[in-house]
PDB file of C-alpha atoms in Angstrom:
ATOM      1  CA  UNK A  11     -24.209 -26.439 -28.315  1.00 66.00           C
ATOM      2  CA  UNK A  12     -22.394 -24.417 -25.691  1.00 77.00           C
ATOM      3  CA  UNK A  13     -23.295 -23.011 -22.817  1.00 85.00           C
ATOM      4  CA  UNK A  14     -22.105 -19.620 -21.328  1.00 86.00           C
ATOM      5  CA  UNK A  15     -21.275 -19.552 -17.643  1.00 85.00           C
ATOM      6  CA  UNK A  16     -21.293 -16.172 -15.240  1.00 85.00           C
ATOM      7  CA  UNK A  17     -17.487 -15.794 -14.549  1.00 82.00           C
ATOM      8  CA  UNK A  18     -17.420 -14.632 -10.449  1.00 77.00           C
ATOM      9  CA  UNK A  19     -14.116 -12.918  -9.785  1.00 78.00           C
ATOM     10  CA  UNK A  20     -12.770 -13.913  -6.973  1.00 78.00           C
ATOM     11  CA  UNK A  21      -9.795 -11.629  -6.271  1.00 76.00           C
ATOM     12  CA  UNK A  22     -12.088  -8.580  -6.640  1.00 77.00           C
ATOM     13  CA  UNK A  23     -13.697  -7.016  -3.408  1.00 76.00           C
ATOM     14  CA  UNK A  24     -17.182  -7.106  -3.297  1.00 79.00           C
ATOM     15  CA  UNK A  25     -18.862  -3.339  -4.239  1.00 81.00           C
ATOM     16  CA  UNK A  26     -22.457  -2.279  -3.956  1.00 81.00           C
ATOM     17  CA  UNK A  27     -23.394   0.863  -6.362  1.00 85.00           C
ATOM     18  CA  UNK A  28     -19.332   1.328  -6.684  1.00 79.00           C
ATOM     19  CA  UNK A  29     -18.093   1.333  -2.961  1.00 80.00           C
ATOM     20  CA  UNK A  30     -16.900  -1.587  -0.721  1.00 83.00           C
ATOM     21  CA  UNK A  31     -18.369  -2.613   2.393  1.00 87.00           C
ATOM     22  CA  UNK A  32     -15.647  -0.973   4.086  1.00 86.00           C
ATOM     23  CA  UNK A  33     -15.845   2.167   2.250  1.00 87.00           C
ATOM     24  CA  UNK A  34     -19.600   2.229   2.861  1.00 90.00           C
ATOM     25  CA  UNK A  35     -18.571   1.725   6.990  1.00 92.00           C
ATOM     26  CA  UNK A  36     -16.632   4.272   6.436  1.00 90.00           C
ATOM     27  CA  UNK A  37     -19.942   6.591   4.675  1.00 91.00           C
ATOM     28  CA  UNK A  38     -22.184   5.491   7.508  1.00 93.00           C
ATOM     29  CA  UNK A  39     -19.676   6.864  10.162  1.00 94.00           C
ATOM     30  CA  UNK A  40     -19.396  10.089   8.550  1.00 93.00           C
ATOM     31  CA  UNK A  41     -22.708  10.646   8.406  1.00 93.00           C
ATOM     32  CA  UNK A  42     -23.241  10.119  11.917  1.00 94.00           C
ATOM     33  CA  UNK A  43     -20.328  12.586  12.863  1.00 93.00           C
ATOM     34  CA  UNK A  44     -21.915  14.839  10.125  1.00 92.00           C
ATOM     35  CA  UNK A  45     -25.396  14.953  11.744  1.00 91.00           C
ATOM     36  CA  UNK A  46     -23.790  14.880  15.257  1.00 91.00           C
ATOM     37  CA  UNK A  47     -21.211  18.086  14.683  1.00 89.00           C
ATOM     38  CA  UNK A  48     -24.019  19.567  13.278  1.00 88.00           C
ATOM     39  CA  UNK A  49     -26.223  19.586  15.577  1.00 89.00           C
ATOM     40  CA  UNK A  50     -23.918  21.004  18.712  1.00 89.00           C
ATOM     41  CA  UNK A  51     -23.568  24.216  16.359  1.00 85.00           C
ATOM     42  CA  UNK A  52     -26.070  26.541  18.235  1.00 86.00           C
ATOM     43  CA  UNK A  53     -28.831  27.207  15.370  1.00 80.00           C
ATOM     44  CA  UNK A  54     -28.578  31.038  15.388  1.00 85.00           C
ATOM     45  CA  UNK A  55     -25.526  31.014  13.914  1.00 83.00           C
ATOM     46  CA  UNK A  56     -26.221  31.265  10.034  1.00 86.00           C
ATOM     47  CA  UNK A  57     -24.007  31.539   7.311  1.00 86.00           C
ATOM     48  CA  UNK A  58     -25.260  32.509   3.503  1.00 88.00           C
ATOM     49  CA  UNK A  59     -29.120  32.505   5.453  1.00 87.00           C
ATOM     50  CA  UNK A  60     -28.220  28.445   6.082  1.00 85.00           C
ATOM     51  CA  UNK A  61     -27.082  27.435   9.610  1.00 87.00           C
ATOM     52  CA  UNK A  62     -23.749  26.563  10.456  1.00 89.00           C
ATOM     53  CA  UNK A  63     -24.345  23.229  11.648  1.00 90.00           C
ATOM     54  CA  UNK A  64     -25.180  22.175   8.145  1.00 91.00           C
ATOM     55  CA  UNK A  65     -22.339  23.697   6.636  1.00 92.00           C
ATOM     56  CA  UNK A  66     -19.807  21.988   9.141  1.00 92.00           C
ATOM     57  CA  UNK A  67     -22.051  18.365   8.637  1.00 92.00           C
ATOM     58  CA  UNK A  68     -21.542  18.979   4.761  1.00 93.00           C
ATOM     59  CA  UNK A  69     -18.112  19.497   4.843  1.00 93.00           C
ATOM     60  CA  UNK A  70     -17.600  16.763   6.986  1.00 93.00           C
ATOM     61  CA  UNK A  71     -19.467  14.599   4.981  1.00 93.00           C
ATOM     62  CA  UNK A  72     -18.102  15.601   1.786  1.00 94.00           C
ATOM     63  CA  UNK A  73     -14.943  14.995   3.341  1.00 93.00           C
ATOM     64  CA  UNK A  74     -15.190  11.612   3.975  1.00 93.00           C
ATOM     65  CA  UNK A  75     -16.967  11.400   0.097  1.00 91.00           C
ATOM     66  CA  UNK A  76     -13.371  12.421  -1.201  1.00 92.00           C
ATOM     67  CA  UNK A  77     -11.174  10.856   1.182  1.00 90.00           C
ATOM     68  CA  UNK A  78     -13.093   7.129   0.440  1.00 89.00           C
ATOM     69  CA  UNK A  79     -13.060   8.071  -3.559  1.00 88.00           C
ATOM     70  CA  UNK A  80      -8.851   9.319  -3.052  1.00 89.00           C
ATOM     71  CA  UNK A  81      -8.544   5.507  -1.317  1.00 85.00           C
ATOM     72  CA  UNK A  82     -10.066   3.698  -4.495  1.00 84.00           C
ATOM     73  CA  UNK A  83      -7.831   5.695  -6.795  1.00 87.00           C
ATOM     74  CA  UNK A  84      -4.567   4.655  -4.398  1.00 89.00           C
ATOM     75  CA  UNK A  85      -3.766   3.205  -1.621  1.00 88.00           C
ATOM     76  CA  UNK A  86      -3.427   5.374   1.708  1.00 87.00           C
ATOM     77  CA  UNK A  87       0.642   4.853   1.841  1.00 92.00           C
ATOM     78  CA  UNK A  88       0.636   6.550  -1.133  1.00 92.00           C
ATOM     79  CA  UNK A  89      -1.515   9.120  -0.264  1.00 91.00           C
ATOM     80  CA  UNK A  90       0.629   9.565   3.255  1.00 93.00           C
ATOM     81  CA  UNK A  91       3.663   9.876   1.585  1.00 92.00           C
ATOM     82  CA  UNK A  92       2.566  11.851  -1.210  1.00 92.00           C
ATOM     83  CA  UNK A  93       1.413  14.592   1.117  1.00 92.00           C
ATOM     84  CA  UNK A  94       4.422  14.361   3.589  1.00 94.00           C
ATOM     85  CA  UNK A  95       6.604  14.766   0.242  1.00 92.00           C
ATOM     86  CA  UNK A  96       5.348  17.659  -1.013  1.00 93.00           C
ATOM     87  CA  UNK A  97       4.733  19.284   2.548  1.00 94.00           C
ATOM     88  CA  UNK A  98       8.640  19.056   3.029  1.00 90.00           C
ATOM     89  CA  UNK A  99       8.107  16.883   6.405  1.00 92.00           C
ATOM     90  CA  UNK A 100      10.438  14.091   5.054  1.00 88.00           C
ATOM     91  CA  UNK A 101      14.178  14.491   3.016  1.00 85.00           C
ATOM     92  CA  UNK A 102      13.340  14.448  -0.419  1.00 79.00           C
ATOM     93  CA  UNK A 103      17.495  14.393  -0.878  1.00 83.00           C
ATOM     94  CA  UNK A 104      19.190  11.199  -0.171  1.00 81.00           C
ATOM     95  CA  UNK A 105      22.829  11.921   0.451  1.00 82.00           C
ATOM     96  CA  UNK A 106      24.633   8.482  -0.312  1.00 84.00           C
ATOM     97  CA  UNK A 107      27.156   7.711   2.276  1.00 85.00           C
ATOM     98  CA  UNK A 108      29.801   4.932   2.698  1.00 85.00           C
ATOM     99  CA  UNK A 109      29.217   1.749   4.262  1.00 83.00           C
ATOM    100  CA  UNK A 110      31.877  -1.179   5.506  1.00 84.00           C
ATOM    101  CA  UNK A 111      30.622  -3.833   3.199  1.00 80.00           C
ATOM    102  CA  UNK A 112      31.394  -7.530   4.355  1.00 76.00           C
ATOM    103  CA  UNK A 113      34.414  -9.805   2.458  1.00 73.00           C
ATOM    104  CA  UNK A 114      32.846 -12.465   0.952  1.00 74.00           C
ATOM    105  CA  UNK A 115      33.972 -15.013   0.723  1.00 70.00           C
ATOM    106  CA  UNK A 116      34.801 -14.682   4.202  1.00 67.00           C
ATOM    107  CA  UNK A 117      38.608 -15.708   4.852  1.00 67.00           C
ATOM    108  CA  UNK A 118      38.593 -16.486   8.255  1.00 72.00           C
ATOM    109  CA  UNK A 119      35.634 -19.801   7.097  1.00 70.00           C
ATOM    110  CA  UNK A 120      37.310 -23.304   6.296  1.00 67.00           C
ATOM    111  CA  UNK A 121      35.333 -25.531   4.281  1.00 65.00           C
ATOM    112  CA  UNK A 122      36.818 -29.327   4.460  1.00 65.00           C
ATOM    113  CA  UNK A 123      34.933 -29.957   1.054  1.00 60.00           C
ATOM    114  CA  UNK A 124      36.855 -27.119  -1.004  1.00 61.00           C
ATOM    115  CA  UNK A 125      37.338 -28.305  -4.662  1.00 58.00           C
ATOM    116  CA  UNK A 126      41.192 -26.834  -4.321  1.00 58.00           C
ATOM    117  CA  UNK A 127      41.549 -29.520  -1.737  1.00 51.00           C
ATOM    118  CA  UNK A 128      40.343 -32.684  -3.124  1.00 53.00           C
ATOM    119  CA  UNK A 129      42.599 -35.014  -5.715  1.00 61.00           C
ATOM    120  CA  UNK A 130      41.727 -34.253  -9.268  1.00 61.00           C
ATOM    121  CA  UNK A 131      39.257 -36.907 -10.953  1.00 62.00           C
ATOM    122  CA  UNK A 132      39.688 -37.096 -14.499  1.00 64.00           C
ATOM    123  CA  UNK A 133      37.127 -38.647 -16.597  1.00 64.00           C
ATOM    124  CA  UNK A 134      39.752 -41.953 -17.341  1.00 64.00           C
ATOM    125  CA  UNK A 135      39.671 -42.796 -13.672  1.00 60.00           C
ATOM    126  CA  UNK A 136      36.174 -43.060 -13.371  1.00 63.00           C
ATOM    127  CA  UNK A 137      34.669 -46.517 -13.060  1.00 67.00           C
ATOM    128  CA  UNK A 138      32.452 -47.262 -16.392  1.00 66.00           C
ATOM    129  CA  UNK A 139      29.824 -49.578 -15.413  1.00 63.00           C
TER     130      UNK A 139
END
């Protein structure tokens, strides 16, 4: 009779309702920014018949939604150089250009052991024990 076992997979980070800990850090900070940009935004100001402080906390929320859901589809080097590519802030043509290689092997090094140097062996004068 065999017995099934729960496989735990170690290499995996740990996620709660699809989000690391991390990205759930990252959740709970944006919230608090959310709620605290928010609320400076005087609350006459109204946009659509909503105020403006909940617009801007949205935003900023929502932000932080698709930046931690953008970091689970790739990393954020990726992401950075992505972005910088297509913005035209880095060369996206690499012009080649000559450089002095080193000789190998390098002339000016004398090896005592060189094969050149020692007396040929030849398998008759090899001792047969």
């Amino acid at each position: 009779m065999s017995l099934v076992h729960r496989v735990v997979i170690l290499n995996k980070p740990l996620k709660i309702r699809g989000l690391t800990v991390s990205q759930w850090i990252m959740m709970t900070l944006a919230l608090g920014a959310a709620i605290g940009a928010g609320s400076i935004v005087p609350g006459t100001w109204k946009f659509a018949g909503v105020p403006t402080g909940f617009w801007l906390g949205m935003i900023i929320f929502c932000g932080a939604l698709v930046f931690t859901q953008a970091l689970q589809m790739k990393p954020l080097t990726w992401w950075r150089n992505m972005i910088a590519y297509r913005m035209k802030l880095v060369p996206v043509v690499y012009l080649p250009h000559s450089e002095k290689g080193t000789i190998y092997p390098d002339p000016t090094m004398i090896d005592p052991g060189r094969k050149e140097d020692l007396p040929f062996v030849s398998r008759e004068d090899r001792p047969i024990h």
